PDB file of N, CA and C in Angstrom:
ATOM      1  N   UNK A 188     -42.103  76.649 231.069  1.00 91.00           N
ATOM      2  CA  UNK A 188     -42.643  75.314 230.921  1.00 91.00           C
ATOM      3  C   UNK A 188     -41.655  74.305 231.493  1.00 91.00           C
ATOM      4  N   UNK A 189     -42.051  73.504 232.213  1.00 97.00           N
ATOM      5  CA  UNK A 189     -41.175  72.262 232.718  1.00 97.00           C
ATOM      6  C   UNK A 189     -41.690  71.339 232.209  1.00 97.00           C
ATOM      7  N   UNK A 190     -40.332  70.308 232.040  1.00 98.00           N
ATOM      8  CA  UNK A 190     -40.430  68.940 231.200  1.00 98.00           C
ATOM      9  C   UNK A 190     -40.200  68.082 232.360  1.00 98.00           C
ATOM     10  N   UNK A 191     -41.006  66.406 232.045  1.00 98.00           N
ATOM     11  CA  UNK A 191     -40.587  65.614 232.586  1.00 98.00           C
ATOM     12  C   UNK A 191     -41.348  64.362 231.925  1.00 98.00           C
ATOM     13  N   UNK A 192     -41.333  63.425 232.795  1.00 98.00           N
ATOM     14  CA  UNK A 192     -42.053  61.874 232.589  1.00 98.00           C
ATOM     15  C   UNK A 192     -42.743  61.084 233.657  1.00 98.00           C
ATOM     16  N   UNK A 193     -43.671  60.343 233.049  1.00 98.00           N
ATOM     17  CA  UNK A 193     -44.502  59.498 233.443  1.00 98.00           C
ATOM     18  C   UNK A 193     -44.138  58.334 233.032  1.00 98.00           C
ATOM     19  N   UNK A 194     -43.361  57.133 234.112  1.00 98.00           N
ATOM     20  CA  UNK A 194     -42.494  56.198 234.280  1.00 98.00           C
ATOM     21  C   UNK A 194     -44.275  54.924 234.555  1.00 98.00           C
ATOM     22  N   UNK A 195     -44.739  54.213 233.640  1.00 98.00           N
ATOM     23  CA  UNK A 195     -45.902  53.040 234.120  1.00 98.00           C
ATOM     24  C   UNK A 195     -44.734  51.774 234.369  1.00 98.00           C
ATOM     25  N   UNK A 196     -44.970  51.288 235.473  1.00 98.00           N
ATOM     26  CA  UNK A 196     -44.056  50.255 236.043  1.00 98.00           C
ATOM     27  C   UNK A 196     -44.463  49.132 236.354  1.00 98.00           C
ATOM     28  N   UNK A 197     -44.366  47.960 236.348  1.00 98.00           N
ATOM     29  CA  UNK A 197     -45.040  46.490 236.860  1.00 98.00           C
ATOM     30  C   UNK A 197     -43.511  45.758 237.478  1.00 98.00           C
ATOM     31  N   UNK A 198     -44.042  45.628 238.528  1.00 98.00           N
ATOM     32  CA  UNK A 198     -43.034  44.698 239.436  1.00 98.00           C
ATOM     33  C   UNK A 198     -42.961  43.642 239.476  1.00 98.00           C
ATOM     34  N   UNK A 199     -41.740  42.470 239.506  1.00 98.00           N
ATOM     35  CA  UNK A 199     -41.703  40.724 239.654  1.00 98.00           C
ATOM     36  C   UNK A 199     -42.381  41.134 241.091  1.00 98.00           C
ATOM     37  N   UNK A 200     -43.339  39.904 241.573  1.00 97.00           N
ATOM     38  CA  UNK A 200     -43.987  39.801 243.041  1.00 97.00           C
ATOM     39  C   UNK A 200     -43.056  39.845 244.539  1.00 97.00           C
ATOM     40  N   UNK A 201     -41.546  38.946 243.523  1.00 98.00           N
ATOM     41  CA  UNK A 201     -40.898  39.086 244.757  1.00 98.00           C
ATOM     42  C   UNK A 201     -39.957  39.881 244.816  1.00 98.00           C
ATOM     43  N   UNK A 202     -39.923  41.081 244.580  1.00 98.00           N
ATOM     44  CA  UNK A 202     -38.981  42.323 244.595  1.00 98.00           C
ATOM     45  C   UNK A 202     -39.918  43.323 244.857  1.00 98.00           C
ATOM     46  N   UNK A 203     -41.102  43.470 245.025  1.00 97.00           N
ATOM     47  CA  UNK A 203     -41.331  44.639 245.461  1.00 97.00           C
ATOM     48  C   UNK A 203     -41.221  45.744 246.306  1.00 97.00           C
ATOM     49  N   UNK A 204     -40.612  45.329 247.763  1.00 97.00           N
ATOM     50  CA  UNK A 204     -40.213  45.663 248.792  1.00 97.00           C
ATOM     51  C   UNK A 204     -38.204  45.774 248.402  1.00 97.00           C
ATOM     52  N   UNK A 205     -37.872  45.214 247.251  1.00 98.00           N
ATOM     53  CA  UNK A 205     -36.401  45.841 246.633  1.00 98.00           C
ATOM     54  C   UNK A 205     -36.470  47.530 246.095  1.00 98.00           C
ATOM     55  N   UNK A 206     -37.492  46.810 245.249  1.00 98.00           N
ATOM     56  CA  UNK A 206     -37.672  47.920 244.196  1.00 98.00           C
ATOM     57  C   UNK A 206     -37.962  49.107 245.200  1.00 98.00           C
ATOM     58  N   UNK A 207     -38.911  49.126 246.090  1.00 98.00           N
ATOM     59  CA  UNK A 207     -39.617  50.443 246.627  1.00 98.00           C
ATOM     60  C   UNK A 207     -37.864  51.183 247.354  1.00 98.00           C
ATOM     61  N   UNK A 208     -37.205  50.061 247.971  1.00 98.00           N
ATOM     62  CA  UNK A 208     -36.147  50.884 248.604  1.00 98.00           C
ATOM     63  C   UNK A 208     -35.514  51.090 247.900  1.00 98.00           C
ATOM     64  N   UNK A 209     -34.522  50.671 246.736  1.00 98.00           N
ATOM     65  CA  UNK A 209     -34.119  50.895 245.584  1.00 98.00           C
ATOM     66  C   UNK A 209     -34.335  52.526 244.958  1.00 98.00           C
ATOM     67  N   UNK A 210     -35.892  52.337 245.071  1.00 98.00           N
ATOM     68  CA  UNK A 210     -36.622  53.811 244.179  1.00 98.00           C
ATOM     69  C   UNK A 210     -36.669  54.972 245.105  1.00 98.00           C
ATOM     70  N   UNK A 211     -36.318  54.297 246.621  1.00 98.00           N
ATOM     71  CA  UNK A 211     -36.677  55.706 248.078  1.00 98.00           C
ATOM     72  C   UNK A 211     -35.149  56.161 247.830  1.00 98.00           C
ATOM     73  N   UNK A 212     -34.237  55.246 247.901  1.00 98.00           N
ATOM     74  CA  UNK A 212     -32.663  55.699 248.065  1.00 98.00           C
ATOM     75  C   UNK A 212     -32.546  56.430 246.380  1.00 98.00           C
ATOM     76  N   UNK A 213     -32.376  56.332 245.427  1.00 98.00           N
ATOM     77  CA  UNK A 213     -32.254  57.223 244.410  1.00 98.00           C
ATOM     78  C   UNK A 213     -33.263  58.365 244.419  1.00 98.00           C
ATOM     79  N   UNK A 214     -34.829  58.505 244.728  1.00 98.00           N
ATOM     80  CA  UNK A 214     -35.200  59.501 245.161  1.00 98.00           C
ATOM     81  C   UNK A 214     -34.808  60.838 246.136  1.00 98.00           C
ATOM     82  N   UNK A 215     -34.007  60.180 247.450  1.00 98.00           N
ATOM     83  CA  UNK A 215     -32.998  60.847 248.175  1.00 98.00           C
ATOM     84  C   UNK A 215     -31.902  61.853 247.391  1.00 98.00           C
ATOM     85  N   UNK A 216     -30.712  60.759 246.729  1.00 98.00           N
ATOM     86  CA  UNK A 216     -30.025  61.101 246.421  1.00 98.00           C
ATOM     87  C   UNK A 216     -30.836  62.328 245.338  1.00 98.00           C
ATOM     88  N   UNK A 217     -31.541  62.084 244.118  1.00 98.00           N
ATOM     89  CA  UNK A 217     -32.063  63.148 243.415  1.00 98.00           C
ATOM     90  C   UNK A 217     -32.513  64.618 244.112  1.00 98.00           C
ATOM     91  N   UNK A 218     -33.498  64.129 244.919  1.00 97.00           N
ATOM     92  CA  UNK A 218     -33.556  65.842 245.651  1.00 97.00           C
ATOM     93  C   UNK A 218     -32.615  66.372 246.316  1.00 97.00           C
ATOM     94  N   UNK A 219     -31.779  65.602 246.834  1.00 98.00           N
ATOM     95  CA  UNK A 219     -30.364  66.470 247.146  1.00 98.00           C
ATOM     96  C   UNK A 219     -29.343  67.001 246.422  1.00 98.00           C
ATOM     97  N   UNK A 220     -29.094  66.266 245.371  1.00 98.00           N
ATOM     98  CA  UNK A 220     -27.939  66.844 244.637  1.00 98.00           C
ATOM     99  C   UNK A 220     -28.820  67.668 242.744  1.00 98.00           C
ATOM    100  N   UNK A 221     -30.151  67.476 242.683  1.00 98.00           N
ATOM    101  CA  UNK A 221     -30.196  68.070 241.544  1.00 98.00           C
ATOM    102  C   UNK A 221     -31.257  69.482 241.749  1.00 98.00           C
ATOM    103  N   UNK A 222     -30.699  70.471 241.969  1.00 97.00           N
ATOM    104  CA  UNK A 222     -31.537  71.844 242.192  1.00 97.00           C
ATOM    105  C   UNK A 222     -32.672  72.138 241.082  1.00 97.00           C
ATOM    106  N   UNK A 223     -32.213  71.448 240.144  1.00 98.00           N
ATOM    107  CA  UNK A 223     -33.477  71.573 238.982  1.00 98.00           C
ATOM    108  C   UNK A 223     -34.806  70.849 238.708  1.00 98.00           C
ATOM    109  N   UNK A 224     -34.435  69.591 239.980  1.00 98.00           N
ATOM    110  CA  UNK A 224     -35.682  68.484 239.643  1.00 98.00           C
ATOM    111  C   UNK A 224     -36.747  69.255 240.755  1.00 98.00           C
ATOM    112  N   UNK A 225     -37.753  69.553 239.764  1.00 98.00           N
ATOM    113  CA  UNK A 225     -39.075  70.014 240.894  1.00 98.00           C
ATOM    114  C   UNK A 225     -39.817  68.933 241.655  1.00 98.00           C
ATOM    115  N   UNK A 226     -40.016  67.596 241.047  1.00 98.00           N
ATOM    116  CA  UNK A 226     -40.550  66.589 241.339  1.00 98.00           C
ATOM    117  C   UNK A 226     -40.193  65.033 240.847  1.00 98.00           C
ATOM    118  N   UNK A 227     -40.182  64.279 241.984  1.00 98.00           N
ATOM    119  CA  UNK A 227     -39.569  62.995 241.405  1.00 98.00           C
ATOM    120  C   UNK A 227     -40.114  61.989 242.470  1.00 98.00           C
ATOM    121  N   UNK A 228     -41.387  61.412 242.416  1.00 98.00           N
ATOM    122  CA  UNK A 228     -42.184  60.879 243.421  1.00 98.00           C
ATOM    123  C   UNK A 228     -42.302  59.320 242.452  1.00 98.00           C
ATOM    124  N   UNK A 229     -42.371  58.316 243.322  1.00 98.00           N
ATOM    125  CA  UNK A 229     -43.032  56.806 243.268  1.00 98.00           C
ATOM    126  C   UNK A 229     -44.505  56.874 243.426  1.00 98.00           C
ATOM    127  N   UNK A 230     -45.404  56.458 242.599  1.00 98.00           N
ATOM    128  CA  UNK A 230     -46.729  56.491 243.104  1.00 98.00           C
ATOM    129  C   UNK A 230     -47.156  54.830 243.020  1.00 98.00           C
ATOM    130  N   UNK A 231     -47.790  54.282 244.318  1.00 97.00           N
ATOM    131  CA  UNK A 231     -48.308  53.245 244.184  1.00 97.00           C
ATOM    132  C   UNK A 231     -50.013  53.140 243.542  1.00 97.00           C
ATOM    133  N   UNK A 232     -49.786  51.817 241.970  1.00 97.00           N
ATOM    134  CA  UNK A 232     -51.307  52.127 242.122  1.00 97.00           C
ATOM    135  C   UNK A 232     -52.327  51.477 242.721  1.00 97.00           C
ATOM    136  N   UNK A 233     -53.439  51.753 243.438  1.00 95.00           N
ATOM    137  CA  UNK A 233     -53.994  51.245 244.697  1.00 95.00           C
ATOM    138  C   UNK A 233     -54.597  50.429 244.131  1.00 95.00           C
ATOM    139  N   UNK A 234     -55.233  49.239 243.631  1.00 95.00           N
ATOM    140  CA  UNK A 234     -55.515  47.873 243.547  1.00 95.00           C
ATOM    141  C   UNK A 234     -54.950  47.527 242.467  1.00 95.00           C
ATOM    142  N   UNK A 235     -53.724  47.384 242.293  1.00 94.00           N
ATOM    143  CA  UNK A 235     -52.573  46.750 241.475  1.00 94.00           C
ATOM    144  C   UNK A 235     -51.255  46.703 242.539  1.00 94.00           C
ATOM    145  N   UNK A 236     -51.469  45.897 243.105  1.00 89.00           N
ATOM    146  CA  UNK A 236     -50.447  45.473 244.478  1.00 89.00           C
ATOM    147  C   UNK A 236     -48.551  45.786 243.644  1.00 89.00           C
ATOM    148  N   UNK A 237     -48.187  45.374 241.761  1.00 97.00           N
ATOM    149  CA  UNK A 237     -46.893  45.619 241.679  1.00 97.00           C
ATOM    150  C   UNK A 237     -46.773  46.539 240.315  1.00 97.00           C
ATOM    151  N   UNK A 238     -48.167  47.660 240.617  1.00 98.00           N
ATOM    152  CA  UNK A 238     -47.879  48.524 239.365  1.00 98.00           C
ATOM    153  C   UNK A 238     -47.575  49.752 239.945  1.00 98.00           C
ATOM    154  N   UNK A 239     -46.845  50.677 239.295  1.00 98.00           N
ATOM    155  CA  UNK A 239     -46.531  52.240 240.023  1.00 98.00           C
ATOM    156  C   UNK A 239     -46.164  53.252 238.831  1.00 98.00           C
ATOM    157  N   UNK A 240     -46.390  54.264 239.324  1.00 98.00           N
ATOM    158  CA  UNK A 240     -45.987  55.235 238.502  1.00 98.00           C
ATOM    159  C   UNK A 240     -44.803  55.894 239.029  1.00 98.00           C
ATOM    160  N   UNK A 241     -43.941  56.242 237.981  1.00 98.00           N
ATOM    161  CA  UNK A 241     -42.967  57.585 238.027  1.00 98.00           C
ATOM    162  C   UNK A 241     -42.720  58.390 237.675  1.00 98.00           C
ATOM    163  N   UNK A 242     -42.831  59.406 238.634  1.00 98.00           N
ATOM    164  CA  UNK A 242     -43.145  60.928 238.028  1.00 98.00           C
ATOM    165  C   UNK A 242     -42.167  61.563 238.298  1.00 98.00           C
ATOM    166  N   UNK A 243     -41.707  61.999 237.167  1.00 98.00           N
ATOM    167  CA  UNK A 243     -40.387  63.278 237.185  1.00 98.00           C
ATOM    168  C   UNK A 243     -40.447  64.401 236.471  1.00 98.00           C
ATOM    169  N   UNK A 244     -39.965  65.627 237.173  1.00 98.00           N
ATOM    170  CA  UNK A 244     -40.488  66.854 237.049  1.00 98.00           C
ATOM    171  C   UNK A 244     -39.153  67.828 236.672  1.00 98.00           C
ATOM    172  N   UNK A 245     -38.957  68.642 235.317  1.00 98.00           N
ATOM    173  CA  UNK A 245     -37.586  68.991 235.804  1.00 98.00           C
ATOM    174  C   UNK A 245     -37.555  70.720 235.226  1.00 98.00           C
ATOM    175  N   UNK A 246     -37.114  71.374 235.603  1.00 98.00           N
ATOM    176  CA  UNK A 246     -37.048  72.922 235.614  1.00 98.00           C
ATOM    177  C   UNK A 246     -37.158  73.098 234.180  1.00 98.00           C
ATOM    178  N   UNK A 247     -36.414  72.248 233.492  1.00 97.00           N
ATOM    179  CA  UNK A 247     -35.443  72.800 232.183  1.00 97.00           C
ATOM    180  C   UNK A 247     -34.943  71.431 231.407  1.00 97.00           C
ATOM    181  N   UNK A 248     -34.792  71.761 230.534  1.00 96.00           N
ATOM    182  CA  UNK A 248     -34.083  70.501 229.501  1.00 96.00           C
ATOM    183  C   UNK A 248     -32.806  70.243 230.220  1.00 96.00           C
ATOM    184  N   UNK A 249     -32.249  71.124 230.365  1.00 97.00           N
ATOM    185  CA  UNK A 249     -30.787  71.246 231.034  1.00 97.00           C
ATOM    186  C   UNK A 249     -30.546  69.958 232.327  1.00 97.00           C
ATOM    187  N   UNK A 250     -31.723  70.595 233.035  1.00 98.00           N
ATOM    188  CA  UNK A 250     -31.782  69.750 234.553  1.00 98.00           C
ATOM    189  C   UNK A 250     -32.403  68.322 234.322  1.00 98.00           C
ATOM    190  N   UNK A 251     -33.160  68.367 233.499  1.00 97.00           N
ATOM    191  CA  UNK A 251     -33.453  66.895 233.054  1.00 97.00           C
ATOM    192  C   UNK A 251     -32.157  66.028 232.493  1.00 97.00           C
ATOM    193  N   UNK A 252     -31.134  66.726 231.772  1.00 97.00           N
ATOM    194  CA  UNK A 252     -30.196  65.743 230.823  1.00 97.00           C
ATOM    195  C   UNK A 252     -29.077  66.029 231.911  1.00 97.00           C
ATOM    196  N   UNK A 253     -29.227  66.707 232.932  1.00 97.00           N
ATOM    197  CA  UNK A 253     -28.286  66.253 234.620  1.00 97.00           C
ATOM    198  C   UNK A 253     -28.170  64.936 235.423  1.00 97.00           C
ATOM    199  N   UNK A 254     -29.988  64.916 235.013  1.00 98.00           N
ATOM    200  CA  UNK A 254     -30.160  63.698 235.925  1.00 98.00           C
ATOM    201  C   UNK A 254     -29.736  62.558 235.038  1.00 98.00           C
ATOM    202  N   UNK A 255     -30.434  62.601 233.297  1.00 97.00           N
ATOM    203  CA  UNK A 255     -30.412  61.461 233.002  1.00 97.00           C
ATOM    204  C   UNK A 255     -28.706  61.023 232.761  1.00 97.00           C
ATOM    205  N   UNK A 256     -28.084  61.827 232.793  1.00 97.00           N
ATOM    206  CA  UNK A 256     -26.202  61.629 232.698  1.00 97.00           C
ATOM    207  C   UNK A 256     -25.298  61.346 233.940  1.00 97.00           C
ATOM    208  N   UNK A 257     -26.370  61.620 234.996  1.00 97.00           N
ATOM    209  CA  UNK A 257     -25.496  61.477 236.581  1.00 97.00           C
ATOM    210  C   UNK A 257     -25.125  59.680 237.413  1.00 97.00           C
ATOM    211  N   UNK A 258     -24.074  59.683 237.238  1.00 97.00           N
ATOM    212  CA  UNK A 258     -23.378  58.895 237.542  1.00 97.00           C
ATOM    213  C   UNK A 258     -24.316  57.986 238.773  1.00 97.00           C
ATOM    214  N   UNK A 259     -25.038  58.215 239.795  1.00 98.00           N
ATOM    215  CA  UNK A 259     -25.842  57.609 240.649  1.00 98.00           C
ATOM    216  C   UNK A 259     -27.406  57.142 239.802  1.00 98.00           C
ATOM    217  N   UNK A 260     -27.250  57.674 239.004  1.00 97.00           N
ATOM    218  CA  UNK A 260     -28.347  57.055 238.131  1.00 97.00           C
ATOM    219  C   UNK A 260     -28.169  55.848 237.468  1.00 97.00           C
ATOM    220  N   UNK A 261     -27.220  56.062 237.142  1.00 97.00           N
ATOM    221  CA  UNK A 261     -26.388  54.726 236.155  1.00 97.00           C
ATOM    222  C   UNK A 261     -26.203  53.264 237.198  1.00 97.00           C
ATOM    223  N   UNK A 262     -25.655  53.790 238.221  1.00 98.00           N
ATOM    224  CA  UNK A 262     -25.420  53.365 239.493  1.00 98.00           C
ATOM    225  C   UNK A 262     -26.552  52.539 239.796  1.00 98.00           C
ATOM    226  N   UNK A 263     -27.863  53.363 240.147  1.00 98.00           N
ATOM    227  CA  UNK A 263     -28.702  52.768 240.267  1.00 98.00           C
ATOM    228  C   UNK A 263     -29.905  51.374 239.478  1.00 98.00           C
ATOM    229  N   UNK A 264     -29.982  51.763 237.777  1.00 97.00           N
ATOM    230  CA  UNK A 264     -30.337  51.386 236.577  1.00 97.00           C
ATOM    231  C   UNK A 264     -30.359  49.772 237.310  1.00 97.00           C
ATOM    232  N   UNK A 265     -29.402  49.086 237.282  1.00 98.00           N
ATOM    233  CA  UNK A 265     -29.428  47.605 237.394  1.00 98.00           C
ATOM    234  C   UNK A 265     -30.142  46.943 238.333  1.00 98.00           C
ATOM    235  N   UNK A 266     -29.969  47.697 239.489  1.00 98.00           N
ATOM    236  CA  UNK A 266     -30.826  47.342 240.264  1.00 98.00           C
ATOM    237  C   UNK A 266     -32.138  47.343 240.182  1.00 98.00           C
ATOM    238  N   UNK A 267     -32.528  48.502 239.867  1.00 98.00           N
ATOM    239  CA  UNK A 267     -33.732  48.889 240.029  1.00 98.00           C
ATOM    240  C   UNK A 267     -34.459  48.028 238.185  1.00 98.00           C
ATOM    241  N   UNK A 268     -33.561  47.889 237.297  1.00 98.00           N
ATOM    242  CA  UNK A 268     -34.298  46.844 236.056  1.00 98.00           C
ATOM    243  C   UNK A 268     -34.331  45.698 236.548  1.00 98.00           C
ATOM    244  N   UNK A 269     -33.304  45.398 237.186  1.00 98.00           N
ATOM    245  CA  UNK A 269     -33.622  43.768 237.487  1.00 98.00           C
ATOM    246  C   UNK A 269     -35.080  43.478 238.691  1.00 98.00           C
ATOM    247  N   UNK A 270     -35.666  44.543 239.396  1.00 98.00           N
ATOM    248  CA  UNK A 270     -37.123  44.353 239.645  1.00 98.00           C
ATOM    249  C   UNK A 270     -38.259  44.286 238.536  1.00 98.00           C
ATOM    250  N   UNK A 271     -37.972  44.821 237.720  1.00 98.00           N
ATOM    251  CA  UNK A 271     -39.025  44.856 236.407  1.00 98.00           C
ATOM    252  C   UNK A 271     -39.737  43.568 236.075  1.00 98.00           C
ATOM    253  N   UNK A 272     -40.663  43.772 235.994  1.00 98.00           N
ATOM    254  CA  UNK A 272     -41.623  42.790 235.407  1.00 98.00           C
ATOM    255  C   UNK A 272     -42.245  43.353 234.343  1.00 98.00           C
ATOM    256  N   UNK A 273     -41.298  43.030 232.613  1.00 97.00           N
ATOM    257  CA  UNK A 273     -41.725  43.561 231.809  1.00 97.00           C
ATOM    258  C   UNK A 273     -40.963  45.286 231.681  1.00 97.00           C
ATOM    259  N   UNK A 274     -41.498  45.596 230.378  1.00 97.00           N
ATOM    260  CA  UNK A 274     -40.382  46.999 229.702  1.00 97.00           C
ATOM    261  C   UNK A 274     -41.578  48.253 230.107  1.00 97.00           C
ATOM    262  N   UNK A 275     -40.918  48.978 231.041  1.00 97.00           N
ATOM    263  CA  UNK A 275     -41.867  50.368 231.323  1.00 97.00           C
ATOM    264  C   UNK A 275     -42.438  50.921 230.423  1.00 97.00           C
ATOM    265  N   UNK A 276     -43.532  51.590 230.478  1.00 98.00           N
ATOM    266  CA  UNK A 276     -43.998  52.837 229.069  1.00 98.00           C
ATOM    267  C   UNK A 276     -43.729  53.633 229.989  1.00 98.00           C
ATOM    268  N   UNK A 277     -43.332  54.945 228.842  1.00 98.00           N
ATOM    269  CA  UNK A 277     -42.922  55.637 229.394  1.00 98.00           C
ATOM    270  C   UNK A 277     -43.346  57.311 228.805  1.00 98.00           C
ATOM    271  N   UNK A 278     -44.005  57.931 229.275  1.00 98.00           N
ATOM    272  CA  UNK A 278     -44.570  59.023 228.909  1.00 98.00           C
ATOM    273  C   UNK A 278     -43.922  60.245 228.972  1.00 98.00           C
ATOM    274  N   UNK A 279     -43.326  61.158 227.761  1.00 98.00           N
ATOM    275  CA  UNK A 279     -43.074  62.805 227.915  1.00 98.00           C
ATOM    276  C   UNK A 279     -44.288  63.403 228.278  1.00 98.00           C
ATOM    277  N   UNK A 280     -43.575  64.532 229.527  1.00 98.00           N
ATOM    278  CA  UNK A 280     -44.951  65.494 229.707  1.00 98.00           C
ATOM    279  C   UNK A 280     -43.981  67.114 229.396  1.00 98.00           C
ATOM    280  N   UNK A 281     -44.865  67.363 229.960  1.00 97.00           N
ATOM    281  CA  UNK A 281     -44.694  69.142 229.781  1.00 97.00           C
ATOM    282  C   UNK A 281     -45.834  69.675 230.526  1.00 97.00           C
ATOM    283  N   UNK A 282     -45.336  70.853 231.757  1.00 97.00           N
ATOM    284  CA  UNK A 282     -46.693  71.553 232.178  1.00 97.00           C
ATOM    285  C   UNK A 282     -47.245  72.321 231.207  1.00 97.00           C
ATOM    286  N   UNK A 283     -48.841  73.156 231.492  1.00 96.00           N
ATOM    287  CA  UNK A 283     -49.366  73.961 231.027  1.00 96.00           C
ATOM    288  C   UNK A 283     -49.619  74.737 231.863  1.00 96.00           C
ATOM    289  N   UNK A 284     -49.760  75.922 231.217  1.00 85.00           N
ATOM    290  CA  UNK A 284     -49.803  77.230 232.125  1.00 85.00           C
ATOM    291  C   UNK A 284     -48.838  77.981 232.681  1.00 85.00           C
TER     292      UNK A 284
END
């Protein structure tokens, strides 16, 4: 079974084009340095011009509490809150099957 989350996001109007590069460059860095994250995608939602989802996917408890402790994460955090418009919900998943 793999664990992860469902990140619901709303953007200030004028950071959206921050935020997206913000979220492409820590996406980078994640699939390169964490062998355990299966998935870690931005989804735009299509007639909500500054809402998105984030989806993260991770092998193992282990590889999940990698990412959430890794120093480029932390790194990243400020930046990427100070686009926020408003406090994310934020969903645990788990596959089935």
């Amino acid at each position: 079974m793999s664990i992860g989350t469902v990140g619901s996001i709303k953007i200030k109007a004028d950071k959206v084009a921050e935020f997206e590069q913000l979220f492409s460059q820590l996406t980078a860095t994640v699939r390169a340095r964490e062998p355990g994250n299966l998935l870690y995608q931005l989804v735009k939602i299509r007639d909500q011009t500054r809402s998105y989802k984030a989806i993260e996917l991770y092998r193992d408890q282990a590889a999940s509490d990698l990412h959430v402790q890794s120093v480029y994460l932390r790194e990243a955090l400020p930046g990427l809150n100070a686009c926020l418009d408003g406090i994310p919900v934020v969903e645990r998943i788990e596959t089935v099957g």
